[in-house]
Coordinates of C-alpha atoms and ligand atoms in Angstrom, one line a residue:
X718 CA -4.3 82.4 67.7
X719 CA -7.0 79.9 66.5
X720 CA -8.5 80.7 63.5
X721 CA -12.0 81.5 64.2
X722 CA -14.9 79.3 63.6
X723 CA -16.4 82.0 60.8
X724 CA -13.5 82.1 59.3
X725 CA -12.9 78.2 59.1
X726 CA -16.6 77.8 58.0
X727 CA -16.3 80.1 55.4
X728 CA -13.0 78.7 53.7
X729 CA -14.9 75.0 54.5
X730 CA -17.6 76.8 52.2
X731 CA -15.5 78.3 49.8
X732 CA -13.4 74.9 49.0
X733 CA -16.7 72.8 48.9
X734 CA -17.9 74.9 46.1
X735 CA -14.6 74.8 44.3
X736 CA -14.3 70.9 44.1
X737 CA -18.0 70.8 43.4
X738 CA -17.3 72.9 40.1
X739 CA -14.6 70.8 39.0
X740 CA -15.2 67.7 37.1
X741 CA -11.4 66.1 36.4
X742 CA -8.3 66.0 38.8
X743 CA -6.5 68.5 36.8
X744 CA -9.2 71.1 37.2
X745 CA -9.4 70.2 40.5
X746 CA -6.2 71.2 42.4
X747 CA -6.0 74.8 40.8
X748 CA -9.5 75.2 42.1
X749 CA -9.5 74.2 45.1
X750 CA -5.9 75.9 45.8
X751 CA -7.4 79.2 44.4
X752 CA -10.1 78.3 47.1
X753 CA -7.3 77.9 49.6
X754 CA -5.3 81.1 49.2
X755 CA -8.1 83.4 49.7
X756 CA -8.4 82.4 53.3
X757 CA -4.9 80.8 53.7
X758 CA -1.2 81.9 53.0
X759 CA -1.4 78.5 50.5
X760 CA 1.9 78.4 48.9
X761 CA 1.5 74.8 47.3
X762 CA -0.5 72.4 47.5
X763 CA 0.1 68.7 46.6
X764 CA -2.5 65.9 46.6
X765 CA -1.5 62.5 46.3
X766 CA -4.0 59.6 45.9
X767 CA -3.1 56.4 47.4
X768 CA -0.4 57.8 49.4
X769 CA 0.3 57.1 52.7
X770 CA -0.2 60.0 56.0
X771 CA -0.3 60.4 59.0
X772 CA -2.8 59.0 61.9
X773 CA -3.2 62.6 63.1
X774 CA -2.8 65.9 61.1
X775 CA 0.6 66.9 61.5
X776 CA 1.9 70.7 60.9
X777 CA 5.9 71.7 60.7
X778 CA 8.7 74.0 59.5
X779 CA 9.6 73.6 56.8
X780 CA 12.9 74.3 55.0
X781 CA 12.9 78.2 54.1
X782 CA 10.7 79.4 57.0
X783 CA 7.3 77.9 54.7
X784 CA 5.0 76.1 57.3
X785 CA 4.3 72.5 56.2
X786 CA 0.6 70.5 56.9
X787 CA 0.3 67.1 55.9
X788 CA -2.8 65.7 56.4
X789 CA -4.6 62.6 55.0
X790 CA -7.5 62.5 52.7
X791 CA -10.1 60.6 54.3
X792 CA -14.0 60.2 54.4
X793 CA -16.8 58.3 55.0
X794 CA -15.4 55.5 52.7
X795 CA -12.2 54.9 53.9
X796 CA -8.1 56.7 53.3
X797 CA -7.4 57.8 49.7
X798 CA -4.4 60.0 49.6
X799 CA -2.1 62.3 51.5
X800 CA -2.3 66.5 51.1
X801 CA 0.1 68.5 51.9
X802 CA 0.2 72.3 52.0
X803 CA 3.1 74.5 52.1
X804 CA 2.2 77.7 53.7
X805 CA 3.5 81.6 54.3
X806 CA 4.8 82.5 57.7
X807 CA 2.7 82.1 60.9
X808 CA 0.3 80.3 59.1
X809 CA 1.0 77.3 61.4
X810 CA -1.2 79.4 64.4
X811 CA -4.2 79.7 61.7
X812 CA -5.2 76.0 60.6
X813 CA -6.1 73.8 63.4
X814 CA -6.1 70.2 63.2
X815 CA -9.6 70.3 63.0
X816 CA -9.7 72.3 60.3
X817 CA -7.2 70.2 58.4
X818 CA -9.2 67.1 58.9
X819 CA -12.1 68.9 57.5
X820 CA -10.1 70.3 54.6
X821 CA -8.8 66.6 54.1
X822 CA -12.4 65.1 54.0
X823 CA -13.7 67.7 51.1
X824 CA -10.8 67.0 49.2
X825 CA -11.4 63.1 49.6
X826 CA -14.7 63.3 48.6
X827 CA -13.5 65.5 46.0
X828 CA -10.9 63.7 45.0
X829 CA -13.4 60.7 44.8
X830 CA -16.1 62.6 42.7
X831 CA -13.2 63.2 40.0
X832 CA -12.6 59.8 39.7
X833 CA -16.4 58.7 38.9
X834 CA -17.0 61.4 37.0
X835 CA -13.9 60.6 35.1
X836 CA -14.5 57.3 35.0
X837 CA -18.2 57.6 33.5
X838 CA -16.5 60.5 30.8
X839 CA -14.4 57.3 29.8
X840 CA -17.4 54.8 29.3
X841 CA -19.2 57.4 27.7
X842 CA -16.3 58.4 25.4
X843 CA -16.2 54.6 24.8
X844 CA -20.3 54.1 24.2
X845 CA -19.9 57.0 21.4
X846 CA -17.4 55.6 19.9
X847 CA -18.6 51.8 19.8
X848 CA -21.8 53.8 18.3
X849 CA -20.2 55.7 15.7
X850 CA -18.4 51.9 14.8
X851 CA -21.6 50.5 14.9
X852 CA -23.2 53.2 13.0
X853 CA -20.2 52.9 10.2
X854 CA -21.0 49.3 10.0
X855 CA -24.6 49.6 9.6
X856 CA -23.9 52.1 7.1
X857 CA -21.1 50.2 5.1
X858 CA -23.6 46.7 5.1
X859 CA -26.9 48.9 4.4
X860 CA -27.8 48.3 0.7
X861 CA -27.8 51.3 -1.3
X862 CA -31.1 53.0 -2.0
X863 CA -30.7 52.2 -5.7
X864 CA -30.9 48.4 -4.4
X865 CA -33.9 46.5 -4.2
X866 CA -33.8 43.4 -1.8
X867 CA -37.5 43.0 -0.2
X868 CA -38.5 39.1 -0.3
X869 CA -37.2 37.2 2.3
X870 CA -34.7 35.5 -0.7
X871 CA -33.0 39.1 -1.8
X872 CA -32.9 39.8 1.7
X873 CA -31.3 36.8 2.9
X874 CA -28.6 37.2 -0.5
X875 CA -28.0 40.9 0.4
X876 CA -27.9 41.2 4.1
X877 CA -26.3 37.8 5.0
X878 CA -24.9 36.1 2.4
X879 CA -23.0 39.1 0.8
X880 CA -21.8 40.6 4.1
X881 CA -20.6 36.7 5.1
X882 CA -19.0 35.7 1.8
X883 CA -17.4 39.5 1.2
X884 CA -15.2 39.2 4.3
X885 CA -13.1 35.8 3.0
X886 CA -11.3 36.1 -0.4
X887 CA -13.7 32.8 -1.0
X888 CA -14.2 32.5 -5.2
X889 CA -18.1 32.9 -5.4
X890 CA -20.2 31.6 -8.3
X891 CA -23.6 34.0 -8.5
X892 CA -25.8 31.6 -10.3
X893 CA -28.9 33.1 -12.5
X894 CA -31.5 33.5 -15.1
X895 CA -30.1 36.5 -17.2
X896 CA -31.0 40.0 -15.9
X897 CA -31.5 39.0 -12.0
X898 CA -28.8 40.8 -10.9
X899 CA -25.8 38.7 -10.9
X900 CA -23.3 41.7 -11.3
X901 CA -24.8 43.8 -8.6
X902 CA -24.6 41.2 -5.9
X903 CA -20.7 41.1 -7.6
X904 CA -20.2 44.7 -7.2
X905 CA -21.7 45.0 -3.4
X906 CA -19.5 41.9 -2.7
X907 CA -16.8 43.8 -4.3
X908 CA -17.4 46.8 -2.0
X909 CA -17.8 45.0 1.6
X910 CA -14.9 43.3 1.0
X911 CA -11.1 44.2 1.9
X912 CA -10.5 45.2 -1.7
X913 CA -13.3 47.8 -2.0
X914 CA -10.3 50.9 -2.8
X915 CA -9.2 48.4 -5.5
X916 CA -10.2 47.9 -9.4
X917 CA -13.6 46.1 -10.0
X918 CA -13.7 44.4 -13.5
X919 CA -16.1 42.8 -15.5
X920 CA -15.8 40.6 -18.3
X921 CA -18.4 38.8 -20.1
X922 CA -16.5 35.7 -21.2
X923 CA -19.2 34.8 -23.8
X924 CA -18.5 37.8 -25.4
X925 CA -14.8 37.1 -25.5
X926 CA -13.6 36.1 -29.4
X927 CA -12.5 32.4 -28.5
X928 CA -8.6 33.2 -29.9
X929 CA -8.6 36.5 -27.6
X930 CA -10.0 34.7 -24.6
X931 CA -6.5 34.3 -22.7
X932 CA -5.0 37.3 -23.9
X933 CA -7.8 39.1 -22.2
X934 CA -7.9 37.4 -19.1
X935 CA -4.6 36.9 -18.8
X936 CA -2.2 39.2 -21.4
X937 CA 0.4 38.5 -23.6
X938 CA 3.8 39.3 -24.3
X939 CA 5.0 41.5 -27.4
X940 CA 5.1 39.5 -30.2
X941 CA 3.4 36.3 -28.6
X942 CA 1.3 36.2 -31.7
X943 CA 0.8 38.3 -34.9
X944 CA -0.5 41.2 -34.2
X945 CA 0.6 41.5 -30.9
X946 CA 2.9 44.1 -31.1
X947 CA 3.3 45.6 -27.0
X948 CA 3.0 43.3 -24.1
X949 CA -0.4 43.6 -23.0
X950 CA -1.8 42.8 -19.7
X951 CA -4.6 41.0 -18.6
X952 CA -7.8 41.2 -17.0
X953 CA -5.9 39.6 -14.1
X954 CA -3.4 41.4 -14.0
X955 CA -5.3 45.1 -14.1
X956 CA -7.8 43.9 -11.4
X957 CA -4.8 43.8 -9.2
X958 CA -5.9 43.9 -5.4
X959 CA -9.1 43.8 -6.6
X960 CA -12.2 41.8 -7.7
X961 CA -12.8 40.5 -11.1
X962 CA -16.4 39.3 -12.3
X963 CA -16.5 35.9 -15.0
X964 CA -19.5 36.8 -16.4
X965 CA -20.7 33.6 -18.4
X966 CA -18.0 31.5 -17.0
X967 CA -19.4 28.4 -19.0
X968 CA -18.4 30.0 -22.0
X969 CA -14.6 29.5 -21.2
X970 CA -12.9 27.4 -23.5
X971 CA -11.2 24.6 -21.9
X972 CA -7.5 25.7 -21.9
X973 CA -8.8 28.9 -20.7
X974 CA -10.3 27.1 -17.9
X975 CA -7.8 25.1 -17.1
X976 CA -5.6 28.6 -16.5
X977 CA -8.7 29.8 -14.4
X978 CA -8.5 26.8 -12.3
X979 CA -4.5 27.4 -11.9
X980 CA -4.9 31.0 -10.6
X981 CA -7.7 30.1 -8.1
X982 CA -5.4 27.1 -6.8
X983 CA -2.3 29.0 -7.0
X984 CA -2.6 32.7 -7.5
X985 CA -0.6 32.9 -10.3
X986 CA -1.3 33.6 -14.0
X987 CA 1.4 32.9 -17.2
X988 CA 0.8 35.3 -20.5
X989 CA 0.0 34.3 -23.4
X990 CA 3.9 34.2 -24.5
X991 CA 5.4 34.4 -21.4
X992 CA 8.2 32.4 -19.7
X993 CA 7.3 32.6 -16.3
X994 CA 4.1 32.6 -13.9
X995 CA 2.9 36.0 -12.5
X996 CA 1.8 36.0 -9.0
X997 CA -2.0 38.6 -8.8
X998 CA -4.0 39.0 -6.4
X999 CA -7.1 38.6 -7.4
X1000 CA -10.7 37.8 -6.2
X1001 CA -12.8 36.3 -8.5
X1002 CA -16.6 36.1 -8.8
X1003 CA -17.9 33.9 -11.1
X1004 CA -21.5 34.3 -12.8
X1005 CA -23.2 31.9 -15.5
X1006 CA -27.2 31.2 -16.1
X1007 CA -26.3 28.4 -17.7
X1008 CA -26.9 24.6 -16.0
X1009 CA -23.3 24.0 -15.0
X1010 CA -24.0 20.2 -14.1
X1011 CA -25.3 19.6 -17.5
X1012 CA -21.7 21.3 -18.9
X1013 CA -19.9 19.1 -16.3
X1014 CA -21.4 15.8 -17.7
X1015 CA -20.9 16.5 -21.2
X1016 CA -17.8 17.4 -20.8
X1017 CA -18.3 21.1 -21.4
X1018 CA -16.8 22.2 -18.3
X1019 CA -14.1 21.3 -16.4
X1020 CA -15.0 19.6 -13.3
X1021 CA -12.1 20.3 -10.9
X1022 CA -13.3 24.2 -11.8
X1023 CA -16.9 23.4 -10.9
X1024 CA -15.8 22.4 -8.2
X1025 CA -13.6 25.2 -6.9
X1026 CA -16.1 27.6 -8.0
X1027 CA -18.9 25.7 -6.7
X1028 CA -17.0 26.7 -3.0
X1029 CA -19.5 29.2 -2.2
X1030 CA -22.8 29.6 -4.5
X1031 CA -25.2 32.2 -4.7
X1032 CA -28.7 31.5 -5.8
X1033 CA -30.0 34.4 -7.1
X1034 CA -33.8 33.6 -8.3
X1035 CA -35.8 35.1 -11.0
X1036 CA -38.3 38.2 -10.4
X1037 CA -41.3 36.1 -11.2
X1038 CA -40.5 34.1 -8.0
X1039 CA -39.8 37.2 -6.0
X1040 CA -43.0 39.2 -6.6
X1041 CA -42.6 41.2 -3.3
X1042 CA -39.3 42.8 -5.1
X1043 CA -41.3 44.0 -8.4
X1044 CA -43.2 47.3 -6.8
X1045 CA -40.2 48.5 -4.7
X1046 CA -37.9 48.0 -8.0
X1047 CA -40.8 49.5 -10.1
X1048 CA -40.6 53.0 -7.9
X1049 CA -36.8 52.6 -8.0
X1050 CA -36.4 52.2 -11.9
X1051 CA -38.8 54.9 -12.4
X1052 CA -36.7 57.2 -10.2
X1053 CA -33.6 56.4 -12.3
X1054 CA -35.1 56.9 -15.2
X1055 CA -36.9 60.2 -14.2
X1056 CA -33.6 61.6 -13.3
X1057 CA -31.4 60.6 -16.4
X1058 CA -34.6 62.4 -18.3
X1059 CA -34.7 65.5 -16.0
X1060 CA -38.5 64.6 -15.2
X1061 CA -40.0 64.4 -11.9
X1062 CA -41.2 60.5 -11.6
X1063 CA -44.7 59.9 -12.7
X1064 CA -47.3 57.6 -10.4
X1065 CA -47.4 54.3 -11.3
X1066 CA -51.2 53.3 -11.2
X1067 CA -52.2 50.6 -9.1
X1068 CA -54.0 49.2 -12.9
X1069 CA -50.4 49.4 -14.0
X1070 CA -48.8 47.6 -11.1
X1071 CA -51.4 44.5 -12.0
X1072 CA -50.5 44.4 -15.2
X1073 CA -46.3 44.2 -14.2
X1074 CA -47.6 41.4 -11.5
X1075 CA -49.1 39.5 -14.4
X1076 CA -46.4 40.0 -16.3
X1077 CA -43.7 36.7 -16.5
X1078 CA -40.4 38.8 -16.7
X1079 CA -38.2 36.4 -18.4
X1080 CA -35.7 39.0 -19.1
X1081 CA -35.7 39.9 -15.1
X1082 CA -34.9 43.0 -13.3
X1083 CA -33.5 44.4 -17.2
X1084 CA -36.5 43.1 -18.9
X1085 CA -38.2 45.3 -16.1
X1086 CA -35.8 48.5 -16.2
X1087 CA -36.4 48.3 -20.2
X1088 CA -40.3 48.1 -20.1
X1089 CA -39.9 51.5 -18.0
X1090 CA -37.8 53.3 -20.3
X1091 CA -39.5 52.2 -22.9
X1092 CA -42.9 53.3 -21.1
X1093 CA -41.3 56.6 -19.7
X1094 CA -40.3 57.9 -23.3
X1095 CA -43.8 57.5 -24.2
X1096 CA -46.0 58.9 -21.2
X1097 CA -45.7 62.7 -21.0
X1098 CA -47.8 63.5 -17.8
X1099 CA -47.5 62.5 -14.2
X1100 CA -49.0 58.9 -14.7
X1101 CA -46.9 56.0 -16.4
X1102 CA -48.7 54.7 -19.4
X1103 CA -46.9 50.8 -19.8
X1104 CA -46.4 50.2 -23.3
X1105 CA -48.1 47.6 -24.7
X1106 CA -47.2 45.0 -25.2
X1107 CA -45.2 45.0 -22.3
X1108 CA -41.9 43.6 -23.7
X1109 CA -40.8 44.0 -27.3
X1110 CA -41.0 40.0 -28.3
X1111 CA -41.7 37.4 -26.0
X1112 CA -38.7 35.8 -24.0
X1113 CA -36.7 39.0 -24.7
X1114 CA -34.7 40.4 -22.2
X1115 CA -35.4 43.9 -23.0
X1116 CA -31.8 44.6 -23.4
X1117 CA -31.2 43.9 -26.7
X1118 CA -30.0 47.4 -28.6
X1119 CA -28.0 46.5 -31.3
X1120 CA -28.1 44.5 -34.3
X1121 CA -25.1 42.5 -33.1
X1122 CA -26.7 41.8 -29.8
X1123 CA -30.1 40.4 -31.3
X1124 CA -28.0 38.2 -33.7
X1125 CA -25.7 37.0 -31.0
X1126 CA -29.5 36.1 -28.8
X1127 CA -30.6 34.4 -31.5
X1128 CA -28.2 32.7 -33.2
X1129 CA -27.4 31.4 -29.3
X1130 CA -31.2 30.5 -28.9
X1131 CA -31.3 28.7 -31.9
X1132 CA -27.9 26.7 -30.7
X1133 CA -29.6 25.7 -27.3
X1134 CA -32.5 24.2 -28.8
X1135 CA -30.6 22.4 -31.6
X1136 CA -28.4 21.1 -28.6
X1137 CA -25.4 22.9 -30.3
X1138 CA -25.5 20.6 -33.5
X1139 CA -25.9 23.0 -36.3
X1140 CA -25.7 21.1 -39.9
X1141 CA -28.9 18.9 -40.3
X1142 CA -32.1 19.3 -40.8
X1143 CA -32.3 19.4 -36.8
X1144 CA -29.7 21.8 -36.9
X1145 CA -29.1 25.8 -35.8
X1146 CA -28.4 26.8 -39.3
X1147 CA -31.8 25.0 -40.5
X1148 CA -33.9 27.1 -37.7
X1149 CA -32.4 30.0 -38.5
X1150 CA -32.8 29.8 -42.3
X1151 CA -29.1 30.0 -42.7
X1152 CA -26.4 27.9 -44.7
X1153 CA -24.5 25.9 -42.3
X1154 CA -21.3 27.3 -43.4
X1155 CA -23.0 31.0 -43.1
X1156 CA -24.0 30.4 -39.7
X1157 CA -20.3 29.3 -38.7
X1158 CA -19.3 32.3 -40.2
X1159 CA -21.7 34.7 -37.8
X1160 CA -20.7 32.8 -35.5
X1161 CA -17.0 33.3 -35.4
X1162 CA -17.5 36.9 -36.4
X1163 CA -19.7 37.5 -33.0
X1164 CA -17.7 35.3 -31.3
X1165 CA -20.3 32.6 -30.3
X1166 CA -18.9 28.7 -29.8
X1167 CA -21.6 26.2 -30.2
X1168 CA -22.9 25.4 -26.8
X1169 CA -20.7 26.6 -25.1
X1170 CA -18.0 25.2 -26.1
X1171 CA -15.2 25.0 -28.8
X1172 CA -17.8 25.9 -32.0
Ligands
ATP1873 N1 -31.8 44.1 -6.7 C1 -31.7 45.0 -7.7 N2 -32.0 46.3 -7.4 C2 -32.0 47.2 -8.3 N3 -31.6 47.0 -9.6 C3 -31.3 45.8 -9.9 C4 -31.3 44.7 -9.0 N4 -31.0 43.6 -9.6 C5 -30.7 43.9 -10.9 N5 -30.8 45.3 -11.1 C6 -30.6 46.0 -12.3 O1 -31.0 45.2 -13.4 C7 -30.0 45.2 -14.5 C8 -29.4 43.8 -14.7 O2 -28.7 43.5 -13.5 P1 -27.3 42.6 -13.7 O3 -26.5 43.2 -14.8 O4 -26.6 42.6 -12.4 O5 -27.9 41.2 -14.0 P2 -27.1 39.9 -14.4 O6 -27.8 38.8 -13.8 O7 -25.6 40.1 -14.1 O8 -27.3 39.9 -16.0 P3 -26.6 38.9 -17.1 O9 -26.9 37.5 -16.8 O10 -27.2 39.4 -18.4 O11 -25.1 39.2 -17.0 C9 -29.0 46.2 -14.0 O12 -29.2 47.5 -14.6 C10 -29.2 46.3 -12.5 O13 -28.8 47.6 -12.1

């Protein structure tokens, strides 16, 4: 009995649809064989890519009465596999050659479509991921909202600089007028880098009492001096794995420098009192507005440490030469202030904007944040009334809060323009109005050292 050509056209018809639905190779055999069994007693079915079969179909008893077909899987293409079907009893008189030869060329083309499809599942799987990569990298680079960097020079800093220099465990020096933003180029450094889960510190070393200066940075041991009654650690030490900033690093003594220099060459810190060298990981960004050079030459500064800090500068200039940064940092301020206040930002007039333009910002992007506070305390409705004047003395920085701060400015003011000298009629002390030996005494007590070095 030969099965009849209905019948074979609709199992053809039944098996095309079955491998049309299914789009990988292990959907596809329990299809198709579901296809199979309602027109065939299909007991197993077995497809094998890339195996060899047979020129002709061929169809024989099997062990255990079961009727065996082996066929190959061939199309238009070309041979890719071998199927073989293990059938019921008397199932040998049902499937033709024919038929198997047509059962073998849906199943190659099948077979075939499986393969594409998976194959374009796997580039797509692969394009979403290399987007979501892409995506987590545009998002870990992309400056924060809170982050102004419009002019081509920010831009430059943040987008290429930053990213470049935050990869390598290079030393940076960020070099400044005060108030540009020397810390936050630190921090996003800080955060691009390897070390990001780590400790970021900060440490203004002009702020440092000159005979605390290396127990800070780098700790001491109980009972290294009087007073020190624990073993402390150090700056160094508690930035661990992570990033520590040298705010003002001009105002390092030289032996401190000289134990800056020796944990940038060799990783390794002693404290203050201590026997043996500490090995830290630590990467260090150095910042200063003062004219290093000048320092270097008069013998200030070290020069082997300019030079290692020197490896990889950062220019950052002042708002006045940036003036494409001052209207997006303007609406940014003002939002930050707005929402430590609770208020919903007022407009900033485009009268106001002129007069910020005109403005020389000597105190930077603080000078700037100050001036809004200041302005936002004192304009109730929904337009920013600039207080006027603009800043609260000439030259200031508009940080300046507390009485030691203002002294420490202008005690350091009047030091610059004496050149550091402070007895004489050319002196700090005479500029200020002070007694020599009063001035000296301010000065140790806010920690100031005459230019920079030892006062
Ligand atoms: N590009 C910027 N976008 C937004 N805010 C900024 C930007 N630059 C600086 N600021 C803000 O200005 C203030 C001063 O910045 P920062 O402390 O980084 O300056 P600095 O150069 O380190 O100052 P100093 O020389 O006094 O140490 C900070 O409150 C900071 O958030």
């Amino acid at each position: 009995m030969t099965a009849s050509a209905d019948h074979a056209l609709l199992l053809l018809a039944d098996l095309g649809e079955a491998s049309a639905r299914a789009h990988t190779e292990a959907t596809l055999v329990p299809a198709v064989s579901a296809a199979l069994s309602r027109h065939l007693p299909l007991r197993r079915l077995d497809l094998r890519r890339g195996a060899a079969a047979p020129g002709a179909p061929e169809v024989r008893r099997g062990a255990g009465g079961e009727t065996m077909a082996v066929f190959a899987l061939r199309d238009a293409e070309g041979a890719v596999g071998c199927a073989t079907m293990a059938l019921g009893d008397g199932a040998a008189l049902d499937v033709s050659p024919a038929l198997l030869e047509a059962i073998g060329r849906l199943l190659a083309v099948a077979l075939r479509q499986v393969q594409v499809l998976g194959r374009v599942a796997a580039i797509a799987r692969r394009a979403q991921g290399e987007k979501r990569t892409l995506k987590e990298e545009l998002d870990r680079v992309a400056l924060p909202r809170e982050v102004v960097a419009v002019g081509p020079a920010m831009r430059a800093i943040f987008q290429q600089m930053v990213p470049l220099v935050a990869r390598q465990d290079t030393t940076v020096l960020v070099r400044g007028e005060t108030g540009t933003g020397k810390e936050v180029i630190a921090r996003r450094i800080h955060a691009l880098s390897r070390r990001a889960e780590r400790p970021f510190l900060a440490v203004n070393c002009g702020a440092l009492p000159e005979g605390l200066v290396e127990s800070a940075l780098f700790g001491h041991e109980r009972g290294a001096f009087t007073g020190a009654a624990a073993r402390h650690l150090g700056l160094f030490e508690r930035a661990s794995g992570g990033t520590l900033l040298l705010d003002e690093v001009g105002e390092l003594p030289r032996a401190a420098q000289a134990k800056l220099l020796r944990v940038l060459q060799e990783g390794e810190i002693e404290r203050v009192g201590g026997e043996g060298a500490v090995r830290v990981s630590v990467r260090v960004i150095a910042a200063t507005h003062r004219p290093l050079e000048a320092m270097v030459a008069s013998g200030a500064f070290r020069d082997d440490l300019y030079y290692r800090l020197q490896v990889f500068p950062i220019i950052v200039p002042p708002l006045r030469e940036r003036p494409e940064d001052l209207e997006p940092l303007t609406r940014v301020i003002v939002e930050k202030v707005a929402a430590t206040f609770g208020r919903t930002p007022p407009r900033v007039s485009a009268e106001s904007m002129a007069r910020l333009r005109a403005h020389g910002w000597p105190g930077n992007v603080r000078e700037l944040e100050n001036v809004i506070e200041r302005s936002m305390v004192m304009s109730t409705g929904d337009e920013l009334i600039l207080s006027a004047p603009l800043s609260a003395a000439p030259g200031a920085t508009g940080r300046v809060t507390t009485y030691r701060e203002a002294a420490q400015r202008c005690i350091e003011e009047a030091l610059r323009a004496a050149g550091g000298k402070i007895y004489g009629e050319d002196g700090a002390a005479a500029a200020l109005g002070l007694k020599p030996t009063t001035l000296q005494s301010k000065m140790r007590k806010l920690g100031i050292r005459k230019g920079g070095e030892k006062g």
